[in-house]
PDB file of C-alpha atoms and ligand atoms in Angstrom:
ATOM      1  CA  UNK A   1       0.000   0.000   0.000  1.00 98.00           C
ATOM      2  CA  UNK A   2       1.270   3.426  -0.925  1.00 98.00           C
ATOM      3  CA  UNK A   3       0.582   6.376   1.405  1.00 98.00           C
ATOM      4  CA  UNK A   4       0.526   9.913   0.033  1.00 98.00           C
ATOM      5  CA  UNK A   5      -0.159  13.225   1.740  1.00 98.00           C
ATOM      6  CA  UNK A   6       0.249  15.829  -1.006  1.00 98.00           C
ATOM      7  CA  UNK A   7      -1.915  16.406  -4.070  1.00 98.00           C
ATOM      8  CA  UNK A   8       1.129  16.139  -6.315  1.00 98.00           C
ATOM      9  CA  UNK A   9       2.039  12.701  -4.928  1.00 98.00           C
ATOM     10  CA  UNK A  10      -1.610  11.663  -5.139  1.00 98.00           C
ATOM     11  CA  UNK A  11      -1.851  12.551  -8.846  1.00 98.00           C
ATOM     12  CA  UNK A  12       1.283  10.552  -9.580  1.00 98.00           C
ATOM     13  CA  UNK A  13       0.093   7.548  -7.587  1.00 98.00           C
ATOM     14  CA  UNK A  14      -3.310   7.619  -9.300  1.00 98.00           C
ATOM     15  CA  UNK A  15      -1.747   7.492 -12.778  1.00 98.00           C
ATOM     16  CA  UNK A  16       0.055   4.282 -11.837  1.00 98.00           C
ATOM     17  CA  UNK A  17      -2.978   2.837 -10.057  1.00 98.00           C
ATOM     18  CA  UNK A  18      -5.407   3.444 -12.925  1.00 98.00           C
ATOM     19  CA  UNK A  19      -3.016   2.443 -15.701  1.00 98.00           C
ATOM     20  CA  UNK A  20      -4.236  -0.254 -18.064  1.00 98.00           C
ATOM     21  CA  UNK A  21      -7.822   0.893 -17.539  1.00 97.00           C
ATOM     22  CA  UNK A  22      -8.034  -0.359 -13.953  1.00 98.00           C
ATOM     23  CA  UNK A  23     -11.097   0.843 -12.051  1.00 98.00           C
ATOM     24  CA  UNK A  24     -10.766   2.500  -8.670  1.00 98.00           C
ATOM     25  CA  UNK A  25     -13.088   2.638  -5.662  1.00 98.00           C
ATOM     26  CA  UNK A  26     -12.701   5.267  -2.924  1.00 98.00           C
ATOM     27  CA  UNK A  27     -13.613   4.826   0.737  1.00 98.00           C
ATOM     28  CA  UNK A  28     -13.576   8.282   2.411  1.00 98.00           C
ATOM     29  CA  UNK A  29     -13.008   8.124   6.190  1.00 98.00           C
ATOM     30  CA  UNK A  30     -11.903  10.234   9.117  1.00 98.00           C
ATOM     31  CA  UNK A  31      -9.756   7.375  10.447  1.00 98.00           C
ATOM     32  CA  UNK A  32     -10.095   5.691  13.863  1.00 97.00           C
ATOM     33  CA  UNK A  33     -11.010   2.691  11.783  1.00 97.00           C
ATOM     34  CA  UNK A  34     -13.213  -0.167  12.972  1.00 97.00           C
ATOM     35  CA  UNK A  35     -14.886  -3.186  11.375  1.00 97.00           C
ATOM     36  CA  UNK A  36     -17.499  -0.942   9.762  1.00 97.00           C
ATOM     37  CA  UNK A  37     -14.771   0.777   7.731  1.00 98.00           C
ATOM     38  CA  UNK A  38     -13.175  -2.561   6.882  1.00 98.00           C
ATOM     39  CA  UNK A  39     -16.555  -3.766   5.576  1.00 98.00           C
ATOM     40  CA  UNK A  40     -16.520  -0.749   3.218  1.00 98.00           C
ATOM     41  CA  UNK A  41     -13.043  -1.759   2.047  1.00 98.00           C
ATOM     42  CA  UNK A  42     -14.152  -5.368   1.464  1.00 98.00           C
ATOM     43  CA  UNK A  43     -17.135  -4.131  -0.533  1.00 98.00           C
ATOM     44  CA  UNK A  44     -14.900  -1.738  -2.475  1.00 98.00           C
ATOM     45  CA  UNK A  45     -12.650  -4.614  -3.494  1.00 98.00           C
ATOM     46  CA  UNK A  46     -15.679  -6.329  -5.003  1.00 97.00           C
ATOM     47  CA  UNK A  47     -16.717  -3.380  -7.159  1.00 97.00           C
ATOM     48  CA  UNK A  48     -13.353  -2.158  -8.489  1.00 98.00           C
ATOM     49  CA  UNK A  49      -9.870  -3.369  -9.406  1.00 98.00           C
ATOM     50  CA  UNK A  50      -8.141  -0.993  -7.016  1.00 98.00           C
ATOM     51  CA  UNK A  51      -9.093   0.534  -3.674  1.00 98.00           C
ATOM     52  CA  UNK A  52      -8.096   3.915  -2.250  1.00 98.00           C
ATOM     53  CA  UNK A  53      -8.977   5.024   1.283  1.00 99.00           C
ATOM     54  CA  UNK A  54      -8.781   8.612   2.485  1.00 99.00           C
ATOM     55  CA  UNK A  55      -8.187   9.528   6.110  1.00 98.00           C
ATOM     56  CA  UNK A  56      -8.874  13.169   6.881  1.00 98.00           C
ATOM     57  CA  UNK A  57     -10.431  14.601  10.034  1.00 98.00           C
ATOM     58  CA  UNK A  58     -12.326  17.361   8.309  1.00 98.00           C
ATOM     59  CA  UNK A  59     -12.495  20.537  10.432  1.00 98.00           C
ATOM     60  CA  UNK A  60     -15.181  21.987   8.174  1.00 98.00           C
ATOM     61  CA  UNK A  61     -17.798  19.486   9.380  1.00 98.00           C
ATOM     62  CA  UNK A  62     -17.282  20.060  13.120  1.00 98.00           C
ATOM     63  CA  UNK A  63     -19.244  22.766  14.935  1.00 96.00           C
ATOM     64  CA  UNK A  64     -17.603  25.147  17.414  1.00 94.00           C
ATOM     65  CA  UNK A  65     -18.416  23.104  20.500  1.00 90.00           C
ATOM     66  CA  UNK A  66     -17.923  19.707  18.909  1.00 94.00           C
ATOM     67  CA  UNK A  67     -15.177  17.104  19.318  1.00 93.00           C
ATOM     68  CA  UNK A  68     -12.694  18.143  16.582  1.00 97.00           C
ATOM     69  CA  UNK A  69      -9.720  18.217  18.968  1.00 96.00           C
ATOM     70  CA  UNK A  70     -10.774  15.077  20.823  1.00 94.00           C
ATOM     71  CA  UNK A  71     -11.577  13.102  17.669  1.00 95.00           C
ATOM     72  CA  UNK A  72      -9.341  10.001  17.734  1.00 96.00           C
ATOM     73  CA  UNK A  73      -6.308  10.144  15.443  1.00 97.00           C
ATOM     74  CA  UNK A  74      -4.272   6.940  15.002  1.00 97.00           C
ATOM     75  CA  UNK A  75      -2.735   7.025  11.548  1.00 98.00           C
ATOM     76  CA  UNK A  76      -0.078   4.328  12.123  1.00 98.00           C
ATOM     77  CA  UNK A  77      -2.622   1.834  13.457  1.00 98.00           C
ATOM     78  CA  UNK A  78      -5.159   2.667  10.714  1.00 98.00           C
ATOM     79  CA  UNK A  79      -2.490   2.351   8.067  1.00 98.00           C
ATOM     80  CA  UNK A  80      -1.620  -1.173   9.251  1.00 98.00           C
ATOM     81  CA  UNK A  81      -5.300  -2.191   9.193  1.00 98.00           C
ATOM     82  CA  UNK A  82      -5.683  -0.906   5.634  1.00 98.00           C
ATOM     83  CA  UNK A  83      -2.504  -2.597   4.479  1.00 98.00           C
ATOM     84  CA  UNK A  84      -3.749  -5.902   5.945  1.00 98.00           C
ATOM     85  CA  UNK A  85      -7.115  -5.367   4.235  1.00 98.00           C
ATOM     86  CA  UNK A  86      -5.438  -5.134   0.826  1.00 98.00           C
ATOM     87  CA  UNK A  87      -5.921  -1.405   0.202  1.00 98.00           C
ATOM     88  CA  UNK A  88      -3.770  -0.041  -2.638  1.00 98.00           C
ATOM     89  CA  UNK A  89      -3.567   3.638  -1.755  1.00 98.00           C
ATOM     90  CA  UNK A  90      -3.963   5.701   1.412  1.00 99.00           C
ATOM     91  CA  UNK A  91      -4.641   9.407   0.863  1.00 99.00           C
ATOM     92  CA  UNK A  92      -3.923  11.231   4.119  1.00 98.00           C
ATOM     93  CA  UNK A  93      -3.647  14.980   3.474  1.00 98.00           C
ATOM     94  CA  UNK A  94      -2.967  17.621   6.107  1.00 98.00           C
ATOM     95  CA  UNK A  95      -5.507  20.373   6.765  1.00 98.00           C
ATOM     96  CA  UNK A  96      -3.265  22.872   4.928  1.00 98.00           C
ATOM     97  CA  UNK A  97      -3.090  20.562   1.891  1.00 98.00           C
ATOM     98  CA  UNK A  98      -6.872  20.133   1.801  1.00 98.00           C
ATOM     99  CA  UNK A  99      -7.741  23.745   2.593  1.00 98.00           C
ATOM    100  CA  UNK A 100      -4.898  25.989   1.417  1.00 98.00           C
ATOM    101  CA  UNK A 101      -4.847  29.598   2.603  1.00 98.00           C
ATOM    102  CA  UNK A 102      -7.691  31.556   1.029  1.00 98.00           C
ATOM    103  CA  UNK A 103     -10.019  28.559   0.675  1.00 98.00           C
ATOM    104  CA  UNK A 104     -13.509  30.066   0.415  1.00 98.00           C
ATOM    105  CA  UNK A 105     -15.937  27.719  -1.354  1.00 98.00           C
ATOM    106  CA  UNK A 106     -18.537  25.456   0.227  1.00 97.00           C
ATOM    107  CA  UNK A 107     -21.308  23.243  -1.125  1.00 98.00           C
ATOM    108  CA  UNK A 108     -24.766  23.205   0.458  1.00 98.00           C
ATOM    109  CA  UNK A 109     -27.310  20.518  -0.407  1.00 98.00           C
ATOM    110  CA  UNK A 110     -30.310  22.569   0.583  1.00 97.00           C
ATOM    111  CA  UNK A 111     -33.353  21.012   2.201  1.00 96.00           C
ATOM    112  CA  UNK A 112     -31.862  17.633   2.977  1.00 97.00           C
ATOM    113  CA  UNK A 113     -29.355  19.402   5.225  1.00 96.00           C
ATOM    114  CA  UNK A 114     -32.005  21.165   7.327  1.00 96.00           C
ATOM    115  CA  UNK A 115     -33.569  18.145   9.059  1.00 98.00           C
ATOM    116  CA  UNK A 116     -32.407  15.500  11.564  1.00 98.00           C
ATOM    117  CA  UNK A 117     -28.638  15.940  12.227  1.00 98.00           C
ATOM    118  CA  UNK A 118     -28.635  19.043  10.009  1.00 97.00           C
ATOM    119  CA  UNK A 119     -31.133  20.805  12.274  1.00 97.00           C
ATOM    120  CA  UNK A 120     -28.924  20.106  15.276  1.00 93.00           C
ATOM    121  CA  UNK A 121     -25.499  20.591  13.709  1.00 96.00           C
ATOM    122  CA  UNK A 122     -25.684  23.755  11.583  1.00 96.00           C
ATOM    123  CA  UNK A 123     -23.116  23.723   8.771  1.00 97.00           C
ATOM    124  CA  UNK A 124     -22.146  20.097   9.367  1.00 98.00           C
ATOM    125  CA  UNK A 125     -23.388  18.796   6.031  1.00 98.00           C
ATOM    126  CA  UNK A 126     -21.916  21.754   4.122  1.00 98.00           C
ATOM    127  CA  UNK A 127     -18.589  20.613   5.528  1.00 98.00           C
ATOM    128  CA  UNK A 128     -19.246  17.005   4.565  1.00 98.00           C
ATOM    129  CA  UNK A 129     -20.449  17.825   1.036  1.00 98.00           C
ATOM    130  CA  UNK A 130     -17.505  20.172   0.437  1.00 98.00           C
ATOM    131  CA  UNK A 131     -14.819  17.737   1.521  1.00 98.00           C
ATOM    132  CA  UNK A 132     -16.436  14.807  -0.280  1.00 98.00           C
ATOM    133  CA  UNK A 133     -16.686  16.838  -3.504  1.00 98.00           C
ATOM    134  CA  UNK A 134     -13.004  17.689  -3.127  1.00 98.00           C
ATOM    135  CA  UNK A 135     -12.101  14.047  -2.490  1.00 98.00           C
ATOM    136  CA  UNK A 136     -14.092  13.013  -5.568  1.00 98.00           C
ATOM    137  CA  UNK A 137     -12.262  15.603  -7.690  1.00 98.00           C
ATOM    138  CA  UNK A 138      -8.872  14.711  -6.271  1.00 98.00           C
ATOM    139  CA  UNK A 139      -9.219  10.926  -6.654  1.00 98.00           C
ATOM    140  CA  UNK A 140     -11.793  10.688  -9.490  1.00 98.00           C
ATOM    141  CA  UNK A 141     -12.910   7.216  -8.411  1.00 98.00           C
ATOM    142  CA  UNK A 142     -15.261   5.017 -10.444  1.00 98.00           C
ATOM    143  CA  UNK A 143     -17.202   4.255  -7.262  1.00 98.00           C
ATOM    144  CA  UNK A 144     -17.290   5.634  -3.715  1.00 98.00           C
ATOM    145  CA  UNK A 145     -18.514   3.785  -0.658  1.00 98.00           C
ATOM    146  CA  UNK A 146     -20.145   5.112   2.509  1.00 98.00           C
ATOM    147  CA  UNK A 147     -21.715   3.430   5.527  1.00 98.00           C
ATOM    148  CA  UNK A 148     -25.500   3.413   5.815  1.00 98.00           C
ATOM    149  CA  UNK A 149     -25.062   4.267   9.494  1.00 98.00           C
ATOM    150  CA  UNK A 150     -24.785   7.901   8.394  1.00 98.00           C
ATOM    151  CA  UNK A 151     -27.935   7.638   6.312  1.00 98.00           C
ATOM    152  CA  UNK A 152     -28.529  11.376   5.977  1.00 98.00           C
ATOM    153  CA  UNK A 153     -24.912  11.885   4.902  1.00 98.00           C
ATOM    154  CA  UNK A 154     -25.262   9.159   2.266  1.00 98.00           C
ATOM    155  CA  UNK A 155     -28.498  10.720   0.980  1.00 98.00           C
ATOM    156  CA  UNK A 156     -26.862  14.149   0.764  1.00 98.00           C
ATOM    157  CA  UNK A 157     -23.781  12.861  -1.057  1.00 98.00           C
ATOM    158  CA  UNK A 158     -25.917  10.973  -3.582  1.00 97.00           C
ATOM    159  CA  UNK A 159     -27.985  14.103  -4.200  1.00 97.00           C
ATOM    160  CA  UNK A 160     -24.858  16.235  -4.589  1.00 97.00           C
ATOM    161  CA  UNK A 161     -23.361  13.792  -7.115  1.00 97.00           C
ATOM    162  CA  UNK A 162     -26.630  13.866  -9.081  1.00 97.00           C
ATOM    163  CA  UNK A 163     -27.255  17.626  -8.846  1.00 97.00           C
ATOM    164  CA  UNK A 164     -23.710  18.571  -9.842  1.00 97.00           C
ATOM    165  CA  UNK A 165     -23.511  15.945 -12.626  1.00 96.00           C
ATOM    166  CA  UNK A 166     -20.382  14.573 -11.042  1.00 94.00           C
ATOM    167  CA  UNK A 167     -18.768  12.397 -13.689  1.00 91.00           C
ATOM    168  CA  UNK A 168     -16.671  10.317 -11.311  1.00 92.00           C
ATOM    169  CA  UNK A 169     -18.138   8.691  -9.406  1.00 93.00           C
ATOM    170  CA  UNK A 170     -21.484   8.828 -11.202  1.00 92.00           C
ATOM    171  CA  UNK A 171     -24.403   9.271  -8.801  1.00 87.00           C
ATOM    172  CA  UNK A 172     -25.398   5.603  -9.030  1.00 92.00           C
ATOM    173  CA  UNK A 173     -21.852   4.620  -8.093  1.00 97.00           C
ATOM    174  CA  UNK A 174     -22.162   6.264  -4.687  1.00 98.00           C
ATOM    175  CA  UNK A 175     -22.695   3.010  -2.857  1.00 98.00           C
ATOM    176  CA  UNK A 176     -24.208   2.586   0.606  1.00 98.00           C
ATOM    177  CA  UNK A 177     -22.977  -0.362   2.648  1.00 98.00           C
ATOM    178  CA  UNK A 178     -25.164  -1.769   5.466  1.00 97.00           C
ATOM    179  CA  UNK A 179     -24.266  -0.774   9.021  1.00 98.00           C
ATOM    180  CA  UNK A 180     -21.943  -3.166  10.823  1.00 97.00           C
ATOM    181  CA  UNK A 181     -23.180  -3.888  14.344  1.00 97.00           C
ATOM    182  CA  UNK A 182     -21.752  -5.320  17.545  1.00 97.00           C
ATOM    183  CA  UNK A 183     -23.275  -8.602  18.776  1.00 96.00           C
ATOM    184  CA  UNK A 184     -25.824  -6.652  20.879  1.00 96.00           C
ATOM    185  CA  UNK A 185     -27.004  -4.608  17.897  1.00 97.00           C
ATOM    186  CA  UNK A 186     -25.047  -1.425  18.654  1.00 97.00           C
ATOM    187  CA  UNK A 187     -23.916   0.273  15.438  1.00 98.00           C
ATOM    188  CA  UNK A 188     -20.128   0.473  15.158  1.00 97.00           C
ATOM    189  CA  UNK A 189     -18.800   4.015  15.317  1.00 96.00           C
ATOM    190  CA  UNK A 190     -15.479   5.696  16.035  1.00 93.00           C
ATOM    191  CA  UNK A 191     -17.310   7.706  18.703  1.00 91.00           C
ATOM    192  CA  UNK A 192     -18.384   4.589  20.664  1.00 95.00           C
ATOM    193  CA  UNK A 193     -14.980   4.738  22.346  1.00 93.00           C
ATOM    194  CA  UNK A 194     -16.165   7.873  24.188  1.00 93.00           C
ATOM    195  CA  UNK A 195     -18.552   5.657  26.218  1.00 97.00           C
ATOM    196  CA  UNK A 196     -17.705   4.427  29.712  1.00 97.00           C
ATOM    197  CA  UNK A 197     -18.174   0.638  30.140  1.00 97.00           C
ATOM    198  CA  UNK A 198     -21.434   1.255  32.045  1.00 97.00           C
ATOM    199  CA  UNK A 199     -22.794   3.626  29.385  1.00 97.00           C
ATOM    200  CA  UNK A 200     -21.743   1.192  26.653  1.00 97.00           C
ATOM    201  CA  UNK A 201     -24.025  -1.450  28.247  1.00 97.00           C
ATOM    202  CA  UNK A 202     -26.894   1.069  28.540  1.00 97.00           C
ATOM    203  CA  UNK A 203     -26.347   2.254  24.981  1.00 98.00           C
ATOM    204  CA  UNK A 204     -27.376  -1.091  23.493  1.00 97.00           C
ATOM    205  CA  UNK A 205     -30.966  -0.186  24.367  1.00 97.00           C
ATOM    206  CA  UNK A 206     -30.960   2.307  21.510  1.00 98.00           C
ATOM    207  CA  UNK A 207     -30.957  -0.306  18.779  1.00 98.00           C
ATOM    208  CA  UNK A 208     -33.070  -2.781  20.754  1.00 98.00           C
ATOM    209  CA  UNK A 209     -35.784  -0.152  21.232  1.00 98.00           C
ATOM    210  CA  UNK A 210     -35.614   0.749  17.547  1.00 98.00           C
ATOM    211  CA  UNK A 211     -36.170  -2.882  16.575  1.00 97.00           C
ATOM    212  CA  UNK A 212     -39.126  -3.115  18.925  1.00 97.00           C
ATOM    213  CA  UNK A 213     -40.655   0.057  17.412  1.00 98.00           C
ATOM    214  CA  UNK A 214     -40.154  -1.240  13.876  1.00 97.00           C
ATOM    215  CA  UNK A 215     -41.662  -4.594  14.852  1.00 96.00           C
ATOM    216  CA  UNK A 216     -44.730  -2.851  16.263  1.00 96.00           C
ATOM    217  CA  UNK A 217     -45.191  -0.675  13.173  1.00 97.00           C
ATOM    218  CA  UNK A 218     -44.745  -3.636  10.812  1.00 96.00           C
ATOM    219  CA  UNK A 219     -47.316  -5.561  12.841  1.00 94.00           C
ATOM    220  CA  UNK A 220     -49.816  -2.753  12.179  1.00 94.00           C
ATOM    221  CA  UNK A 221     -49.548  -1.178  15.643  1.00 95.00           C
ATOM    222  CA  UNK A 222     -50.283   2.476  16.279  1.00 97.00           C
ATOM    223  CA  UNK A 223     -47.305   4.462  14.956  1.00 97.00           C
ATOM    224  CA  UNK A 224     -47.388   7.289  17.498  1.00 98.00           C
ATOM    225  CA  UNK A 225     -47.645   4.811  20.340  1.00 98.00           C
ATOM    226  CA  UNK A 226     -44.667   2.853  18.939  1.00 98.00           C
ATOM    227  CA  UNK A 227     -42.617   6.049  18.672  1.00 98.00           C
ATOM    228  CA  UNK A 228     -43.602   7.158  22.192  1.00 98.00           C
ATOM    229  CA  UNK A 229     -42.552   3.748  23.571  1.00 98.00           C
ATOM    230  CA  UNK A 230     -39.266   4.060  21.666  1.00 98.00           C
ATOM    231  CA  UNK A 231     -38.513   7.430  23.274  1.00 98.00           C
ATOM    232  CA  UNK A 232     -39.511   6.193  26.743  1.00 98.00           C
ATOM    233  CA  UNK A 233     -37.306   3.083  26.440  1.00 98.00           C
ATOM    234  CA  UNK A 234     -34.260   5.088  25.347  1.00 98.00           C
ATOM    235  CA  UNK A 235     -34.600   7.539  28.240  1.00 98.00           C
ATOM    236  CA  UNK A 236     -35.366   4.729  30.735  1.00 98.00           C
ATOM    237  CA  UNK A 237     -32.129   2.999  29.676  1.00 98.00           C
ATOM    238  CA  UNK A 238     -30.144   6.009  30.899  1.00 98.00           C
ATOM    239  CA  UNK A 239     -29.761   8.235  27.844  1.00 98.00           C
ATOM    240  CA  UNK A 240     -29.654  11.898  28.884  1.00 98.00           C
ATOM    241  CA  UNK A 241     -31.466  13.328  25.892  1.00 98.00           C
ATOM    242  CA  UNK A 242     -33.051  12.351  22.592  1.00 98.00           C
ATOM    243  CA  UNK A 243     -32.159  14.787  19.825  1.00 98.00           C
ATOM    244  CA  UNK A 244     -34.569  13.204  17.364  1.00 98.00           C
ATOM    245  CA  UNK A 245     -36.395   9.942  16.784  1.00 98.00           C
ATOM    246  CA  UNK A 246     -38.213  10.135  13.475  1.00 98.00           C
ATOM    247  CA  UNK A 247     -39.592   8.203  10.544  1.00 98.00           C
ATOM    248  CA  UNK A 248     -38.471   9.669   7.219  1.00 98.00           C
ATOM    249  CA  UNK A 249     -38.707   8.604   3.591  1.00 97.00           C
ATOM    250  CA  UNK A 250     -35.469   6.889   2.603  1.00 97.00           C
ATOM    251  CA  UNK A 251     -34.446   9.090  -0.328  1.00 95.00           C
ATOM    252  CA  UNK A 252     -35.999  12.486   0.278  1.00 97.00           C
ATOM    253  CA  UNK A 253     -36.067  12.453   4.089  1.00 98.00           C
ATOM    254  CA  UNK A 254     -39.662  13.668   4.181  1.00 98.00           C
ATOM    255  CA  UNK A 255     -41.569  13.157   7.396  1.00 98.00           C
ATOM    256  CA  UNK A 256     -43.584   9.904   7.387  1.00 97.00           C
ATOM    257  CA  UNK A 257     -46.673  10.774   9.389  1.00 96.00           C
ATOM    258  CA  UNK A 258     -48.187   7.365   8.711  1.00 95.00           C
ATOM    259  CA  UNK A 259     -46.206   4.455   7.305  1.00 96.00           C
ATOM    260  CA  UNK A 260     -48.078   2.809   4.457  1.00 93.00           C
ATOM    261  CA  UNK A 261     -45.346   0.641   2.956  1.00 93.00           C
ATOM    262  CA  UNK A 262     -43.148   3.356   1.410  1.00 93.00           C
ATOM    263  CA  UNK A 263     -39.323   3.012   1.656  1.00 95.00           C
ATOM    264  CA  UNK A 264     -38.742   4.500   5.106  1.00 97.00           C
ATOM    265  CA  UNK A 265     -35.991   4.785   7.698  1.00 98.00           C
ATOM    266  CA  UNK A 266     -36.333   5.099  11.430  1.00 98.00           C
ATOM    267  CA  UNK A 267     -33.559   7.524  12.460  1.00 98.00           C
ATOM    268  CA  UNK A 268     -32.482   8.361  15.998  1.00 98.00           C
ATOM    269  CA  UNK A 269     -29.844  10.590  17.612  1.00 98.00           C
ATOM    270  CA  UNK A 270     -29.457  10.482  21.381  1.00 98.00           C
ATOM    271  CA  UNK A 271     -26.920  11.559  23.989  1.00 97.00           C
ATOM    272  CA  UNK A 272     -25.456   9.392  26.720  1.00 97.00           C
ATOM    273  CA  UNK A 273     -22.573  10.226  29.064  1.00 95.00           C
ATOM    274  CA  UNK A 274     -21.326  13.057  26.845  1.00 92.00           C
ATOM    275  CA  UNK A 275     -21.418  10.957  23.651  1.00 94.00           C
ATOM    276  CA  UNK A 276     -23.824  11.590  20.799  1.00 96.00           C
ATOM    277  CA  UNK A 277     -24.960   8.345  19.159  1.00 97.00           C
ATOM    278  CA  UNK A 278     -26.890   7.981  15.929  1.00 98.00           C
ATOM    279  CA  UNK A 279     -28.520   4.939  14.374  1.00 98.00           C
ATOM    280  CA  UNK A 280     -31.043   4.225  11.646  1.00 98.00           C
ATOM    281  CA  UNK A 281     -32.831   1.220  10.240  1.00 98.00           C
ATOM    282  CA  UNK A 282     -35.028   0.500   7.263  1.00 97.00           C
ATOM    283  CA  UNK A 283     -38.691  -0.262   7.645  1.00 95.00           C
ATOM    284  CA  UNK A 284     -39.439  -2.919   5.099  1.00 81.00           C
ATOM    285  CA  UNK A 285     -42.308  -5.371   5.135  1.00 71.00           C
ATOM    286  CA  UNK A 286     -39.889  -8.271   4.587  1.00 64.00           C
ATOM    287  CA  UNK A 287     -37.661  -7.287   7.495  1.00 55.00           C
ATOM    288  CA  UNK A 288     -36.919 -10.063   9.921  1.00 48.00           C
ATOM    289  CA  UNK A 289     -36.735  -9.016  13.582  1.00 51.00           C
ATOM    290  CA  UNK A 290     -35.032 -11.816  15.570  1.00 49.00           C
ATOM    291  CA  UNK A 291     -37.361 -12.515  18.524  1.00 45.00           C
ATOM    292  CA  UNK A 292     -34.451 -12.918  20.955  1.00 45.00           C
ATOM    293  CA  UNK A 293     -33.312  -9.378  20.117  1.00 47.00           C
ATOM    294  CA  UNK A 294     -36.753  -7.992  20.878  1.00 43.00           C
ATOM    295  CA  UNK A 295     -37.112  -9.761  24.209  1.00 41.00           C
ATOM    296  CA  UNK A 296     -33.530  -9.244  25.428  1.00 37.00           C
ATOM    297  CA  UNK A 297     -33.245  -7.240  28.663  1.00 33.00           C
TER     298      UNK A 297
HETATM  299  O1  LIG B   1     -18.422   9.660   7.480  1.00 56.28           O
HETATM  300  C1  LIG B   1     -17.295  10.192   7.606  1.00 56.28           C
HETATM  301  O2  LIG B   1     -16.356   9.585   8.129  1.00 56.28           O
HETATM  302  C2  LIG B   1     -17.080  11.603   7.108  1.00 56.28           C
HETATM  303  O3  LIG B   1     -18.219  12.380   7.280  1.00 56.28           O
HETATM  304  C3  LIG B   1     -16.597  11.674   5.638  1.00 56.28           C
HETATM  305  C4  LIG B   1     -17.626  11.118   4.681  1.00 56.28           C
HETATM  306  C5  LIG B   1     -15.293  10.895   5.506  1.00 56.28           C
HETATM  307  C6  LIG B   1     -16.337  13.132   5.254  1.00 56.28           C
HETATM  308  O4  LIG B   1     -15.390  13.710   6.079  1.00 56.28           O
END
């Protein structure tokens, strides 16, 4: 695996990597890699000849009082994981390389960025869209892969690729990969390491309660009652605050007042012990809810 940290070195490396018409998939990350990221890499290897991963903790997507300074940085460890996973190229620019002095342009995907996380983290998705557009232009991958855990982010990036007629990757080559979960259902996230052991145990209630709510809705139960039970269960488990718990259409993120079979996600953000956790799941008639997960304490 080659590691580059300047745009000049990146351009050179890409020429070699793409030579002979080889296709390239990009997995953008902020590092602190876990199995969820490695699942993206595995998927990337299936859709392209070569795989590039970027690691860049993007200051533009962090709000003033957010965890930019505390965000875990472990380049040597991440680099080893990527090498072992068969990645061809690691793109790890500095902040100055990504945003040279005088940088002044941002991308806003209006509407989609105003709800859910966007309503609570002003400017966050402008930062995400801007850096992802830059990564796409720098690497010009045939496909790019993102985790479904950040469903709103994935939706926004797909819309940006479509709206701006991005040639590489084409909008339909922005690929979402299902969330990788711990054995107790908790979605993997670099921020899970902020949790104390006790809060980590409490935090599993988030996904369990979501599965129960989805089960109730699929069974034809009253939607508002299911959502009220969801909120109660999350708070009873020890979460300090629920930022949102909503049903939204999968592609356009419109509010789903009453689920009638349309492609829908249940999306939740909640705070526990100083950590902000997000999760989302599809509501699909064919979805199997393992009974042991629903009844687990
Ligand atoms: O999901 C992330 O890790 C980041 O938001 C991304 C897509 C790498 C942009 O910085």
